[in-house]
Short mmCIF file of C-alpha atoms in Angstrom, two decimals:
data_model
loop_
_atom_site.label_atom_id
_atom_site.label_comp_id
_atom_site.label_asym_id
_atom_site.label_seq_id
_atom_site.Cartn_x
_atom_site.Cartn_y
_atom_site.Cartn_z
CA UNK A 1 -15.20 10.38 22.63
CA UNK A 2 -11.87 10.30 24.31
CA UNK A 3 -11.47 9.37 27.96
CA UNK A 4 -9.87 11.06 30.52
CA UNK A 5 -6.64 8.18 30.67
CA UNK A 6 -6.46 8.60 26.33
CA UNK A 7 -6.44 12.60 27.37
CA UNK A 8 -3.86 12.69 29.59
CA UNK A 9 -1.93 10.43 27.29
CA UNK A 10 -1.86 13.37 24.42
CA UNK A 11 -1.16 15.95 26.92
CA UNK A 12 1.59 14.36 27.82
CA UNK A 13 2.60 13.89 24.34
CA UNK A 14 2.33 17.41 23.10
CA UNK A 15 3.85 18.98 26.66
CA UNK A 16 6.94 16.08 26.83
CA UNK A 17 6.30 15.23 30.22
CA UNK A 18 6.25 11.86 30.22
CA UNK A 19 7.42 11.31 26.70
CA UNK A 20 11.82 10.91 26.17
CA UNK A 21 12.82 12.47 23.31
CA UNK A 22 16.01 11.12 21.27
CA UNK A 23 18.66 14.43 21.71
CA UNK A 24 19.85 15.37 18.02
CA UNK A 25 23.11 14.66 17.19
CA UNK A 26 23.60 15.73 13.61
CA UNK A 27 23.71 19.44 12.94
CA UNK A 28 20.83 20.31 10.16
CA UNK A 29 22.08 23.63 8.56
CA UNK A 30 19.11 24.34 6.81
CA UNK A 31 15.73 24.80 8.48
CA UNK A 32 12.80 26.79 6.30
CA UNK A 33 10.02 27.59 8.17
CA UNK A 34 6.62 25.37 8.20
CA UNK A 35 5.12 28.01 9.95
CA UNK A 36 5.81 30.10 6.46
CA UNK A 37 5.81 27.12 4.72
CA UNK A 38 2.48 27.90 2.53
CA UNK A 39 4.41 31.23 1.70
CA UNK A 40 2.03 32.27 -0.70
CA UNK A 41 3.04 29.26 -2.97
CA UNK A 42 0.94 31.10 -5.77
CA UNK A 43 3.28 34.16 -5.99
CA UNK A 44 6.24 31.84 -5.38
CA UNK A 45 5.22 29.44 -8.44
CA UNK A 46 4.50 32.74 -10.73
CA UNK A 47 7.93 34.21 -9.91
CA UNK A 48 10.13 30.59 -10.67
CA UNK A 49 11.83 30.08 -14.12
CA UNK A 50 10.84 27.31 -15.88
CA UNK A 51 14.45 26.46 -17.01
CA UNK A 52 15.23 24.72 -13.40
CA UNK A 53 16.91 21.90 -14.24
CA UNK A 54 17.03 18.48 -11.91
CA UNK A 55 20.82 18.82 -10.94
CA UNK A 56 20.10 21.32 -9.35
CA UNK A 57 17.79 19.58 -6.52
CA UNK A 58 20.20 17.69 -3.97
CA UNK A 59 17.85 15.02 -3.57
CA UNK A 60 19.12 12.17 -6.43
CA UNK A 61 16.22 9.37 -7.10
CA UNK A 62 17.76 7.07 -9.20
CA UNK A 63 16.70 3.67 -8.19
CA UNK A 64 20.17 2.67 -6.68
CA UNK A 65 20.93 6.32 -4.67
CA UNK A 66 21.33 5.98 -0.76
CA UNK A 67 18.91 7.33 1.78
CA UNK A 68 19.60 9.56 4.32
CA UNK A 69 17.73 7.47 7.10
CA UNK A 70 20.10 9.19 9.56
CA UNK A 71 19.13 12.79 9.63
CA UNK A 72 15.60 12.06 9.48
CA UNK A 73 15.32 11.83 13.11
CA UNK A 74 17.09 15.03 13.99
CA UNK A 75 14.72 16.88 11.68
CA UNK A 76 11.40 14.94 13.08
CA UNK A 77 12.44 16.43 16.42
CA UNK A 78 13.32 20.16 15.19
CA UNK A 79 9.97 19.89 13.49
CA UNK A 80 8.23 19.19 16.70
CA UNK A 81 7.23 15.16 15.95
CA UNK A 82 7.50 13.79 19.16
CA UNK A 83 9.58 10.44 19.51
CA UNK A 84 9.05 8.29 21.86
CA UNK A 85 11.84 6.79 23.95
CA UNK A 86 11.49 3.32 22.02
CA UNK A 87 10.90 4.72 18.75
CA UNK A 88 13.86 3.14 16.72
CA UNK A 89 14.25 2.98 12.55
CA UNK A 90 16.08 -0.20 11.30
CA UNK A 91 16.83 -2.00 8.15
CA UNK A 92 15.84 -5.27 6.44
CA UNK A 93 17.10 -6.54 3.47
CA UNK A 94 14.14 -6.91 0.60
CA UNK A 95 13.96 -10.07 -1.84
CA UNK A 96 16.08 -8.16 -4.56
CA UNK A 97 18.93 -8.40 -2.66
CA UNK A 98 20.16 -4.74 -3.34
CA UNK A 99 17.97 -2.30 -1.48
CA UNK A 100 17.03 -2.26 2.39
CA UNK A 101 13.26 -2.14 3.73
CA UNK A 102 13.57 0.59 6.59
CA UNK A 103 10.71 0.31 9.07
CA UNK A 104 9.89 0.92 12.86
CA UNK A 105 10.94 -1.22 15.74
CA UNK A 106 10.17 -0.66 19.69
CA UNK A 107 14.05 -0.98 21.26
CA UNK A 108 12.38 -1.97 24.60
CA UNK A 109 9.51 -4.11 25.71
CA UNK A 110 6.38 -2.00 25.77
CA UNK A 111 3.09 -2.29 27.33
CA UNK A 112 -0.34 -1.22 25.77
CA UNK A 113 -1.31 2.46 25.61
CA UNK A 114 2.17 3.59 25.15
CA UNK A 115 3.16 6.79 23.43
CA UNK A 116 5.51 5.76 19.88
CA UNK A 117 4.76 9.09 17.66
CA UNK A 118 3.07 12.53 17.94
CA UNK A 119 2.95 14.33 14.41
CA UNK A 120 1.99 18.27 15.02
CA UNK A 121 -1.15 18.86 12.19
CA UNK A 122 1.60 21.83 9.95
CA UNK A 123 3.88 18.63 9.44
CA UNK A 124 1.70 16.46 7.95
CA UNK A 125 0.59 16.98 3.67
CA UNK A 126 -2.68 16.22 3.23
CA UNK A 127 -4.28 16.14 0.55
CA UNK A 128 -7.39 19.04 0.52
CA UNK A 129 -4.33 21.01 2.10
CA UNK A 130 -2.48 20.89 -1.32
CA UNK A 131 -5.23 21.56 -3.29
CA UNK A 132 -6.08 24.87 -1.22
CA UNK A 133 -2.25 25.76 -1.27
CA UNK A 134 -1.41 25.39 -4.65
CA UNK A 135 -3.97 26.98 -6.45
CA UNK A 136 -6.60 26.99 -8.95
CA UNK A 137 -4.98 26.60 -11.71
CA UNK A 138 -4.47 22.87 -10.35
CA UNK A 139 -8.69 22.30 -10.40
CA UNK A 140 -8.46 21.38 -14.77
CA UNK A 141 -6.09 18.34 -14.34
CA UNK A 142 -9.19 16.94 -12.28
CA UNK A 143 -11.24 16.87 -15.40
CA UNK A 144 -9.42 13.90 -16.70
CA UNK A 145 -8.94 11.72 -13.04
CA UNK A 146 -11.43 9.66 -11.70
CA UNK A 147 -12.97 11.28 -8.03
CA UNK A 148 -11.26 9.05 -5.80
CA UNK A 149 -7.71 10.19 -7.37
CA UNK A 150 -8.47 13.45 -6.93
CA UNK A 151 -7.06 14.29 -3.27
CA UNK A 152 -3.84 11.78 -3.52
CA UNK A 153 -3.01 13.55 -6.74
CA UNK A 154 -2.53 16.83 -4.65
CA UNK A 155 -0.01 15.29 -2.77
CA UNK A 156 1.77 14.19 -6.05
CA UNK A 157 1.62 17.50 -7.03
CA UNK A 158 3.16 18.42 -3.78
CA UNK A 159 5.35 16.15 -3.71
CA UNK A 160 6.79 17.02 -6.61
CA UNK A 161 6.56 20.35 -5.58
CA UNK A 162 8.57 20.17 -2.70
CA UNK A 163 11.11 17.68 -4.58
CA UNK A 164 11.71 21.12 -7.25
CA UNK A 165 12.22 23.44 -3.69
CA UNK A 166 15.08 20.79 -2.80
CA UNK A 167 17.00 21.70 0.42
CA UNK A 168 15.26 24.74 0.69
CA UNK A 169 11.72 22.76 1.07
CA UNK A 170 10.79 21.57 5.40
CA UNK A 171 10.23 18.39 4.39
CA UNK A 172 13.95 18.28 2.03
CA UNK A 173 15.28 15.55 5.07
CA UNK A 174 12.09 13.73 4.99
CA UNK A 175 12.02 13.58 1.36
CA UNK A 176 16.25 12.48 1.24
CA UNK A 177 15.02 9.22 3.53
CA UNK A 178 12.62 7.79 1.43
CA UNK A 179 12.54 5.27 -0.91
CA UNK A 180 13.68 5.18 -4.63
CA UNK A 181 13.43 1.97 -5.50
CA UNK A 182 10.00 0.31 -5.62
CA UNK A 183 8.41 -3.36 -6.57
CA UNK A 184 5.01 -2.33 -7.06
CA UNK A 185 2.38 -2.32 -9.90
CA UNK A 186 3.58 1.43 -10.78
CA UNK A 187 7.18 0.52 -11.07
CA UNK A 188 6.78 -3.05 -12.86
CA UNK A 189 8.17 -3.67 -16.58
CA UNK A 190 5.98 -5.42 -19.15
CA UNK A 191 7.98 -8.50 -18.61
CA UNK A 192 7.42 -8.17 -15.01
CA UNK A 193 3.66 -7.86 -16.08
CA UNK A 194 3.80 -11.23 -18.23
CA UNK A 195 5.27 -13.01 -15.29
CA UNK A 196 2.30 -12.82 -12.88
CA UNK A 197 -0.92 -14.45 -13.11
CA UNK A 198 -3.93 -12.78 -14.78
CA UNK A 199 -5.52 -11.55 -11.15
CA UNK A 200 -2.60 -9.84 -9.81
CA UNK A 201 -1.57 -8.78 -13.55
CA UNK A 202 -4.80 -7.04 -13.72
CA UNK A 203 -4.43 -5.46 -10.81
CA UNK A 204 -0.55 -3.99 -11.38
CA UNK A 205 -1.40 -3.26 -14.51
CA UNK A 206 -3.85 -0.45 -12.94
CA UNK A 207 -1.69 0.89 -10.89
CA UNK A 208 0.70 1.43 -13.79
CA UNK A 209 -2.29 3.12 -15.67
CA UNK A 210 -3.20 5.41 -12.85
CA UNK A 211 0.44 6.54 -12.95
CA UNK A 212 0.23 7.45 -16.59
CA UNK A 213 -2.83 9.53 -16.21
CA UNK A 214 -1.31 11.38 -13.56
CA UNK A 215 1.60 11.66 -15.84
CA UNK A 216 -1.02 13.07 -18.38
CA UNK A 217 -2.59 15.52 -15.96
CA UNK A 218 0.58 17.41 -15.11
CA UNK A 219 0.26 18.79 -19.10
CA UNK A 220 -2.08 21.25 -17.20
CA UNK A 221 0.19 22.25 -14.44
CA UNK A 222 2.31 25.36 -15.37
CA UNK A 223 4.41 25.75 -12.16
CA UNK A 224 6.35 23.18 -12.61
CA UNK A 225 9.12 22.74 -14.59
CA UNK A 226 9.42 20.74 -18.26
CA UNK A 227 12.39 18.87 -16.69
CA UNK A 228 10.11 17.51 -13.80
CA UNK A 229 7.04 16.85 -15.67
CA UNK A 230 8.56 15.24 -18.47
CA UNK A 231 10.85 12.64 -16.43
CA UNK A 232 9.75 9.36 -15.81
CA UNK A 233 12.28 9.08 -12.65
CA UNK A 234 10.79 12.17 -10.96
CA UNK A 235 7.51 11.50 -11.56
CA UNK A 236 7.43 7.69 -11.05
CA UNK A 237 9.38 8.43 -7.60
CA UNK A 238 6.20 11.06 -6.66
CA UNK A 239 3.68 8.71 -7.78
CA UNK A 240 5.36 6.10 -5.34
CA UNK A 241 5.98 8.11 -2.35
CA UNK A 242 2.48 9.17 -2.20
CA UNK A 243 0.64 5.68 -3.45
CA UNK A 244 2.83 3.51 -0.93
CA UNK A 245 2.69 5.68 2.20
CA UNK A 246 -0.70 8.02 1.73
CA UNK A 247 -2.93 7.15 4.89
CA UNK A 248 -6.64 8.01 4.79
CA UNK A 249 -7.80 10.41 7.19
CA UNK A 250 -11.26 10.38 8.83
CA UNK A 251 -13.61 12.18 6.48
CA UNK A 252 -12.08 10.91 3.20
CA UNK A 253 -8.66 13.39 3.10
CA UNK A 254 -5.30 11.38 2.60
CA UNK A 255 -2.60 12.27 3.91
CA UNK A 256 1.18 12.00 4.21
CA UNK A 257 2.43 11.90 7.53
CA UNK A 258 6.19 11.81 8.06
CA UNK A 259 7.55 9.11 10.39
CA UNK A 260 4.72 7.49 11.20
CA UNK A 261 5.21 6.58 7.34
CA UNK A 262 7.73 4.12 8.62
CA UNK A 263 5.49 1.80 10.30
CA UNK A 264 5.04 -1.14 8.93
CA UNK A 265 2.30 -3.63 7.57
CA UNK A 266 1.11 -6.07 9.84
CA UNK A 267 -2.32 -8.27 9.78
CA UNK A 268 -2.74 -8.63 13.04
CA UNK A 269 -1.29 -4.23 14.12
CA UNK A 270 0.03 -3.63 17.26
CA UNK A 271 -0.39 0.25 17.11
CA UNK A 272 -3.06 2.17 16.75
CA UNK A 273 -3.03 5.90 14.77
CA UNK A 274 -5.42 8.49 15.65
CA UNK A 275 -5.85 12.35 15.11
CA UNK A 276 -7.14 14.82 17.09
CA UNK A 277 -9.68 18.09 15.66
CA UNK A 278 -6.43 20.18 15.04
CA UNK A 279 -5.29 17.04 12.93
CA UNK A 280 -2.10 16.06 14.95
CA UNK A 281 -1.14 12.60 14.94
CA UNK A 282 -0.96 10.16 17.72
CA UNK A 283 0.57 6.67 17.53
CA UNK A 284 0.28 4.21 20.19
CA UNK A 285 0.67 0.98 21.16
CA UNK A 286 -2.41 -1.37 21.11
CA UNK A 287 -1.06 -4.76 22.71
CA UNK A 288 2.67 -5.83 24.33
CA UNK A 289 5.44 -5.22 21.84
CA UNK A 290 8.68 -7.16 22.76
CA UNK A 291 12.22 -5.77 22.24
CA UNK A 292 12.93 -5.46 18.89
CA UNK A 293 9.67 -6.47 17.29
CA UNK A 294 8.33 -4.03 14.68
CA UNK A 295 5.73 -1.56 15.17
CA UNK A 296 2.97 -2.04 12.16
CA UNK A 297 -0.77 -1.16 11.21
CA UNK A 298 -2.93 -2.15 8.57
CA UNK A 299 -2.48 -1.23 4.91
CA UNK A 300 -5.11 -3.18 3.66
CA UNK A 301 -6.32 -6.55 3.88
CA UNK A 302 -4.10 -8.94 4.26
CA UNK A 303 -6.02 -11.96 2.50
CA UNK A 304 -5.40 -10.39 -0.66
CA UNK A 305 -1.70 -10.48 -0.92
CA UNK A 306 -1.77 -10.17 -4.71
CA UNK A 307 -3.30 -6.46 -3.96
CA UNK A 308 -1.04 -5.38 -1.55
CA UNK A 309 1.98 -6.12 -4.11
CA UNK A 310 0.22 -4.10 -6.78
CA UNK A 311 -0.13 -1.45 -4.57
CA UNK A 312 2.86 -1.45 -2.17
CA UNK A 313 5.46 -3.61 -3.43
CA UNK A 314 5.95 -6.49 -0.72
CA UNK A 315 4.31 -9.67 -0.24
CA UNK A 316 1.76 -10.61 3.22
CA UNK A 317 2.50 -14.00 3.61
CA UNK A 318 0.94 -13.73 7.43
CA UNK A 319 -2.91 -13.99 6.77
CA UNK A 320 -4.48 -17.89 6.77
CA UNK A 321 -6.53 -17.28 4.12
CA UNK A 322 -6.59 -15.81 0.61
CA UNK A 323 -9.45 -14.52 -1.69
CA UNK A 324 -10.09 -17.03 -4.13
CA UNK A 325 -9.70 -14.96 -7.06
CA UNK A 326 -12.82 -15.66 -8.63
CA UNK A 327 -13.92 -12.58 -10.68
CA UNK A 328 -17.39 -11.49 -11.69
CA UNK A 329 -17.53 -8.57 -14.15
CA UNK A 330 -21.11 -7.09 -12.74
CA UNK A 331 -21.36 -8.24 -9.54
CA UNK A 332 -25.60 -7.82 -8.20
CA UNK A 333 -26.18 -6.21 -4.86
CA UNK A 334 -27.02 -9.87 -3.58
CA UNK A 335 -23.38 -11.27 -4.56
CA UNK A 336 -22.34 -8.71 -2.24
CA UNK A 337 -24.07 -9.78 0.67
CA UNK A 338 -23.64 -13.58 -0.16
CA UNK A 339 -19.77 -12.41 0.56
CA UNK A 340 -18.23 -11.56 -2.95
CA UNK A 341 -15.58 -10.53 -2.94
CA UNK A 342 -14.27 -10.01 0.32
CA UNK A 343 -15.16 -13.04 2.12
CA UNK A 344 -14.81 -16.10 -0.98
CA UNK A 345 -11.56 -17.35 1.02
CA UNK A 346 -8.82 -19.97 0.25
CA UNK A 347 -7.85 -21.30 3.27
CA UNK A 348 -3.65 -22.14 3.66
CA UNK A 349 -4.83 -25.68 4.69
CA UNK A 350 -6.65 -25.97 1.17
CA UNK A 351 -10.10 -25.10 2.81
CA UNK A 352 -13.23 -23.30 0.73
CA UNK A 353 -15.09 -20.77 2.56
CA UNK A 354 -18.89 -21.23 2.56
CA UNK A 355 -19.07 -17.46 0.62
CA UNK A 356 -17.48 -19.53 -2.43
CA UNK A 357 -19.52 -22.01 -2.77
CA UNK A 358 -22.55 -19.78 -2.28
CA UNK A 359 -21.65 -17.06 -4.67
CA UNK A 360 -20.80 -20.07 -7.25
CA UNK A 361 -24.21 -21.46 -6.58
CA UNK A 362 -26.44 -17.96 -6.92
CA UNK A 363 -24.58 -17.85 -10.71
CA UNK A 364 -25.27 -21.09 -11.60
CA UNK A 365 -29.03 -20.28 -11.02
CA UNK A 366 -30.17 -19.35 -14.00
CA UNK A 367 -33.89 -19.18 -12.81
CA UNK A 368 -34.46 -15.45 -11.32
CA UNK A 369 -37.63 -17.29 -8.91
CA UNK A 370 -34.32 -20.00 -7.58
CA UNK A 371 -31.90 -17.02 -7.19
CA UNK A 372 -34.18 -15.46 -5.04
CA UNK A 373 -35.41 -18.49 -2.90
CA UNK A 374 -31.60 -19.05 -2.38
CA UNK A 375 -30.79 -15.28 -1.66
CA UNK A 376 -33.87 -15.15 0.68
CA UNK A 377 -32.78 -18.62 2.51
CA UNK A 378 -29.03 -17.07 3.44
CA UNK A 379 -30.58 -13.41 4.80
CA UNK A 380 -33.20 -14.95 6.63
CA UNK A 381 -30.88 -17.76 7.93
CA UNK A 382 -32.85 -21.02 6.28
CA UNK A 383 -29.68 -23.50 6.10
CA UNK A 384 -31.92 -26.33 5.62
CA UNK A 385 -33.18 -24.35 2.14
CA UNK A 386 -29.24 -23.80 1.49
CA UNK A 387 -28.11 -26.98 1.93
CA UNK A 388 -30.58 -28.77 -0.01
CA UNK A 389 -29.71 -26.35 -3.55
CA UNK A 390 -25.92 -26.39 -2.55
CA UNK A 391 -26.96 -30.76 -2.93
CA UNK A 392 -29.32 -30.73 -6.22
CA UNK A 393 -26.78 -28.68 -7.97
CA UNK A 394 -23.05 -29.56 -6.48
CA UNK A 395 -21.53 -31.19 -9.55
CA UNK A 396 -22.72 -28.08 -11.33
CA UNK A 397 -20.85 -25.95 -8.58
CA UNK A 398 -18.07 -27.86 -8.01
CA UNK A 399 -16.98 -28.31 -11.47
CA UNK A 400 -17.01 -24.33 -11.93
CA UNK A 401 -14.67 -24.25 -8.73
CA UNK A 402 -12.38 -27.20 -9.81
CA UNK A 403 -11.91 -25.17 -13.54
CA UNK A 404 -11.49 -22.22 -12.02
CA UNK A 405 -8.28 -23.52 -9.62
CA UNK A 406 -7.33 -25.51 -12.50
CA UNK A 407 -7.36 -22.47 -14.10
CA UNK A 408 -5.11 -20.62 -11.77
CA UNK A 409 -3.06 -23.15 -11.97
CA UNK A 410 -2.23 -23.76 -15.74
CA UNK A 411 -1.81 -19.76 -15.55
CA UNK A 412 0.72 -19.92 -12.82
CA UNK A 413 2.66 -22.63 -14.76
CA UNK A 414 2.22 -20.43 -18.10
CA UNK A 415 4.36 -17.65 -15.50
CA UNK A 416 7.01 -19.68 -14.90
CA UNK A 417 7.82 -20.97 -18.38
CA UNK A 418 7.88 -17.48 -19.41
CA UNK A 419 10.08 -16.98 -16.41
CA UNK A 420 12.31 -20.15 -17.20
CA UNK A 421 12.56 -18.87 -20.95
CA UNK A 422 14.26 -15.48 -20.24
CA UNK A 423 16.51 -17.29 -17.63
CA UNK A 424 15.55 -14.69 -14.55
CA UNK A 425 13.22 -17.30 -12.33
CA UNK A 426 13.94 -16.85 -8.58
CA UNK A 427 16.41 -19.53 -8.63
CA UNK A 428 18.69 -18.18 -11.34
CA UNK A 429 22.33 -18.27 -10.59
CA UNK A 430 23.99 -15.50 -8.16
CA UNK A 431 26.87 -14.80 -10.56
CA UNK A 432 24.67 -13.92 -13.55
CA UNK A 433 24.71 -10.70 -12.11
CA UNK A 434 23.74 -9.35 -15.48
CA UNK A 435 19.90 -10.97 -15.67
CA UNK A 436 19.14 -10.30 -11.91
CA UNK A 437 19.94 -6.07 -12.13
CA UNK A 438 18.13 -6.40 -15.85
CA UNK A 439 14.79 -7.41 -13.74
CA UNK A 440 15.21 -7.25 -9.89
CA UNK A 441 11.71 -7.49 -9.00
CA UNK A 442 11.06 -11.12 -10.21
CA UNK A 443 12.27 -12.44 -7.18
CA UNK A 444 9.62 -10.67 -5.42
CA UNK A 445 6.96 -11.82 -8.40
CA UNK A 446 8.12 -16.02 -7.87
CA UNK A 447 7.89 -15.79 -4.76
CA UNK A 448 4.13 -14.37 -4.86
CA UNK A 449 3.35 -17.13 -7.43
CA UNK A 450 5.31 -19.92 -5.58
CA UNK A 451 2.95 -18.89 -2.30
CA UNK A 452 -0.26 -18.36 -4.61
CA UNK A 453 0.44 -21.97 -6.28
CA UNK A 454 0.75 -23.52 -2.71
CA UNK A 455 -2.51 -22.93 -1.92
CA UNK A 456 -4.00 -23.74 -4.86
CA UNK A 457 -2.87 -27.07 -4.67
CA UNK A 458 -3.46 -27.64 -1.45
CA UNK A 459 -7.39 -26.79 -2.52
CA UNK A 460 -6.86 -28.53 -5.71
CA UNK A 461 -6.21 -31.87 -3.13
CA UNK A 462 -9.29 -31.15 -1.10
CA UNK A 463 -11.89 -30.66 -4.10
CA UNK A 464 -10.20 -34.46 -5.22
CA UNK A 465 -10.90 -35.57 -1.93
CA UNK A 466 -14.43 -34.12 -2.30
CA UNK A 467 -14.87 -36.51 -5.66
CA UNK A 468 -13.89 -39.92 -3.78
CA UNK A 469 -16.09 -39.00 -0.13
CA UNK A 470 -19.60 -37.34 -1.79
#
């Protein structure tokens, strides 16, 4: 339930009395309609040739093309997104060198409970919005998705949708400011692929299959053109846009939701994002934000770095821990609530969380009466029962941990000799310009391994420390 104070806040918001809007100061000749914006999309699609071809659509997404990150603001505020009086976009430059990382900032000090964003509901793509909009003739490319792809592969659809419209779509300016070029699992090359450890291989290599099956689903989509459907660059840049800035709605929707799409990731957020029952969008601060400091939420969790570059591109260097990377093909309901997977940590000081060890140990026990004495001991809260099978079987257990890092290990090395073979590790020489534009993202992929390896050997020196002390 909202309180009276959280009230008054979105009032305020959605009325502009207390909330300083920036003034526009770029002229935006073109302004369709949001309000006609679903404009009977069915009759729309039936009437367009399918002999569009991409020049005609002003929005180029080749990989080096600039984005328009300056008229986005004007059209967030003739849309009706409310922007909040320290609400500033700025640019970073990403490991690659080439292409800038634009992203949220507060330009003044801010206390918590301030108003950053308000997003009105007819702005935002969603996901069960799409679907309704665009017809049925959309429902058959389900058939061959899994369920959980089937609302974010509306908004490829409308993405790509909008992307054919070009200038004459409302969200053209949004569109023009985003990204082309991207480091994640979607956008990697098969040598990027061979350059990263099995775990985080594995889990690129899915996001570069869930592109190609959305690839394969658009075979069923008829208003779209050949041209679209058939280019890797168009449909690569869709699969992006909605993969790296979808946000999950309460009640299992996704949805895209322009400017508040340039907030950062951050472990620890300082903003908080809420909707209302009309679905508008509030952002607002959570803690004190100095001048200058960006605003950022939570993509995901931040101990898994090697997930978040799969799926976004960038690496989380922030969190002080990192899952352990220990696999198990059929996890059992009890290796969930021993902690696999999301709480068998590697600490950054070379650390083992208690959740390894225990998982390890339930695995090693072959005996189904000894699983469950263990199993029973940890939900009942018997460490004396614990700690007496974690000591009759530790050289068991710790041997299957001290393969497994050296097994992380040798893999990591195995990266970096295919690296050092091709020439194009991190380190390679600024003036062989040539190598770093043939694969740009490997910075990004050493310096993922080069963090991953750092820990590892900092556990790799406790577990020897273990040997000499037990």
């Amino acid at each position: 339930m909202m309180t009276s104070h959280r009230l008054a806040l979105i009032s305020s918001l959605l009325t502009g009395s207390s909330f300083a809007f920036h003034l526009p100061t770029t002229t935006i000749h073109r302004q369709p309609s949001l309000t006609n914006n679903n404009h009977n999309h069915h009759h729309h699609h039936q009437q367009r040739a399918q002999s569009v071809t991409l020049h005609q659509y002003p929005i180029s997404i080749t990989e080096n093309a600039p984005r328009d990150t300056i008229t986005i603001t004007d059209w967030a505020i003739n849309y009706g997104i409310g922007l909040g009086d320290t609400f500033q976009l700025t640019a970073a430059q990403q490991d690659d060198a080439i292409h800038d990382d634009v992203y949220t900032i507060t330009s003044q000090p801010i206390a918590p409970s301030t108003p950053i964003l308000s997003i009105p509901s007819n702005v935002i793509l969603t996901g069960s919005m799409a679907r309704q909009e665009l017809g049925s003739q959309t429902f058959g490319a389900e058939d061959s998705l899994l369920l959980s792809d089937h609302q974010p592969f509306y908004l490829f659809l409308k993405v790509l949708t909008e992307y054919e419209l070009g200038d004459q779509s409302p969200w053209y300016y949004w569109l023009n400011s985003l990204p082309r070029y991207y480091s994640n699992g979607a956008s990697m090359t098969d040598f990027c692929f061979g350059c990263l450890p099995p775990y985080a291989a594995g889990l690129a290599l899915a996001e570069k299959k869930r592109y190609k099956q959305y690839v394969e689903a658009l075979s069923n989509i008829s208003f779209l053109s050949e041209e679209s459907k058939q280019s890797e660059e168009v449909t690569k840049w869709a699969f992006n846009v909605v993969f790296t800035r979808y946000m999950e709605l309460p009640g299992g929707d996704v949805a895209l939701v322009p400017m508040a799409d340039y907030l950062n990731h951050g472990a620890e957020p300082n903003v908080d994002i809420s909707y209302d029952e009309e679905g508008n969008c509030y952002v607002y601060s959570m803690t004190e934000v100095g001048a200058g400091e960006p605003l950022v939420f939570s993509y995901g969790d931040s101990t898994n770095p090697s997930n978040l570059l799969a799926r976004y591109g960038f690496l989380d260097e922030s969190s002080s821990a990192t899952f352990c990377k220990y696999v198990i093909e059929n996890p059992t309901f009890e290796m969930f609530n021993l902690g696999y997977p999301n709480s068998m940590y590697f600490y950054n000081d070379g650390g083992i969380s208690n959740e390894v060890w225990d998982v390890l140990l339930y695995e090693l026990l072959k005996s189904p009466e000894e699983q469950q004495a263990f199993y029973h001991a940890h939900m009942s809260g018997d460490g004396a029962t614990k700690q007496n099978y974690h000591d009759e079987y530790f050289p068991q257990t710790f041997a299957v941990l001290q393969n497994h890092v050296d097994y992380l290990v040798h893999e990591l090395d195995e990266a970096y000799i295919r690296m050092e073979d091709q020439s194009f590790i991190s380190s390679v020489d600024e003036e062989d310009d040539d190598n770093s534009n043939s694969h740009p993202r490997l910075p990004l992929i050493s310096r993922h391994n080069n963090t991953v390896r750092g820990i590892l050997e900092l556990v790799k020196r406790y577990l020897d420390g273990m040997t000499t002390s037990y």
